[in-house]
mmCIF file of C-alpha atoms in Angstrom:
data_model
loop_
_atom_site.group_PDB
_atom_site.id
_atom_site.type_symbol
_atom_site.label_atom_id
_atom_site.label_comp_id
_atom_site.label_asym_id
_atom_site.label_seq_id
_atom_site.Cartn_x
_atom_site.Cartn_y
_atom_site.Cartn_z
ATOM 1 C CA UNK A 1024 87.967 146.949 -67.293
ATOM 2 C CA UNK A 1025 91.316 144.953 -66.485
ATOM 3 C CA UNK A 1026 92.764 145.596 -62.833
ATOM 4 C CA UNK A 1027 96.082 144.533 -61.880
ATOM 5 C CA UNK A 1028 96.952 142.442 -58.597
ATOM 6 C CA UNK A 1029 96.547 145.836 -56.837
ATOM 7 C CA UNK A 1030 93.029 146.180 -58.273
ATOM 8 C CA UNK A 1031 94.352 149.416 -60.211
ATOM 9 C CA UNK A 1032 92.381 149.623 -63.438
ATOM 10 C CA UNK A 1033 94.918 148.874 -66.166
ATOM 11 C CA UNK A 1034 92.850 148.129 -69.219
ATOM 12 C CA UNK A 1035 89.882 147.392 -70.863
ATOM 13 C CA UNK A 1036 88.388 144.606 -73.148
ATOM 14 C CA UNK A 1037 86.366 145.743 -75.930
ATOM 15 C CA UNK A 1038 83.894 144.189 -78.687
ATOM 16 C CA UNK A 1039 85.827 144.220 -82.520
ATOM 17 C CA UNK A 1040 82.770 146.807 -83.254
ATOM 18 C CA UNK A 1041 83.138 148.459 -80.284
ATOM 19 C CA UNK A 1042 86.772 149.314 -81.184
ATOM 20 C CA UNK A 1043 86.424 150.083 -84.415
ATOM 21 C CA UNK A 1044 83.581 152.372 -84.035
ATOM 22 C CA UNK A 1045 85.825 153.925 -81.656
ATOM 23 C CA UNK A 1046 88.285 154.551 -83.813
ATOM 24 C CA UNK A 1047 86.850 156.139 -86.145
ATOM 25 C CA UNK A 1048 84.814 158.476 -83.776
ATOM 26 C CA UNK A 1049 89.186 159.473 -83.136
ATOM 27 C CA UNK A 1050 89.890 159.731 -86.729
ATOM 28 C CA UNK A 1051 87.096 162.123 -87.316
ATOM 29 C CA UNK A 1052 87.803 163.883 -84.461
ATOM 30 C CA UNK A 1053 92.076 164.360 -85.977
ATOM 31 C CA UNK A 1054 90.525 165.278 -89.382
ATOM 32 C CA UNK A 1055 88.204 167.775 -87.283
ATOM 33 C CA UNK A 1056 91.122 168.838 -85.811
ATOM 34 C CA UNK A 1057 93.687 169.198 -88.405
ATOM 35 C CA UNK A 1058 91.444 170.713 -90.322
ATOM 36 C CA UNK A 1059 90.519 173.721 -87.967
ATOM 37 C CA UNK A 1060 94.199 174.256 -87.634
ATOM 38 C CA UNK A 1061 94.598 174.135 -91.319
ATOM 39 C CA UNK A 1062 91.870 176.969 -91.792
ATOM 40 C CA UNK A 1063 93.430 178.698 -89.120
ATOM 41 C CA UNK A 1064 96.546 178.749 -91.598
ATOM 42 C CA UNK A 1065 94.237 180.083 -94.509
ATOM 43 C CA UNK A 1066 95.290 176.702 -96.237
ATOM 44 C CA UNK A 1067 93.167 173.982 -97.138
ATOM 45 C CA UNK A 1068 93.276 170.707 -95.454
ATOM 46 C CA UNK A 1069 93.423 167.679 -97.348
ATOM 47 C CA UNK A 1070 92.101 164.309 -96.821
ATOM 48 C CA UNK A 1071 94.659 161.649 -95.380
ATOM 49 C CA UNK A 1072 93.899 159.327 -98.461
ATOM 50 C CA UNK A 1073 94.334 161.879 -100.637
ATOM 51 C CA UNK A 1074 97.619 163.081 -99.338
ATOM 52 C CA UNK A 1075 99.015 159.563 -99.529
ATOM 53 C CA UNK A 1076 98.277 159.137 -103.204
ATOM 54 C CA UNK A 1077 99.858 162.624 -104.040
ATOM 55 C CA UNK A 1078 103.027 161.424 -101.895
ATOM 56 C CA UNK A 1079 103.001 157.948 -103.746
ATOM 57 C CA UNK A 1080 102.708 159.951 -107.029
ATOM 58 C CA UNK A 1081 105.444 162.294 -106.504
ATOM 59 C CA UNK A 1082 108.003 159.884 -105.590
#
């Protein structure tokens, strides 16, 4: 981690892999997410790539 000149942790250095691996663990967890508030709804959750191309194709 990254401390500041008070030795307060203020951020953190990661590998490329480690980061994206990372992020993706997050995505999953949103579409995990949005999708058990979806059901919750009785609706059914869509993909974020999918709901991108149906925006693109209704414009």
């Amino acid at each position: 981690y990254i401390v500041d000149e008070k030795g307060n942790r203020v951020g953190v250095l990661l590998d490329w892999d480690d980061y994206r691996r990372l992020l993706e663990a997050l995505e999953e967890l949103e579409w995990i997410e949005a999708s058990g508030a979806a059901n919750a709804f009785g609706e059914v959750p869509v993909p974020f790539d999918k709901a991108i191309e149906e925006i693109e194709r209704s414009r």
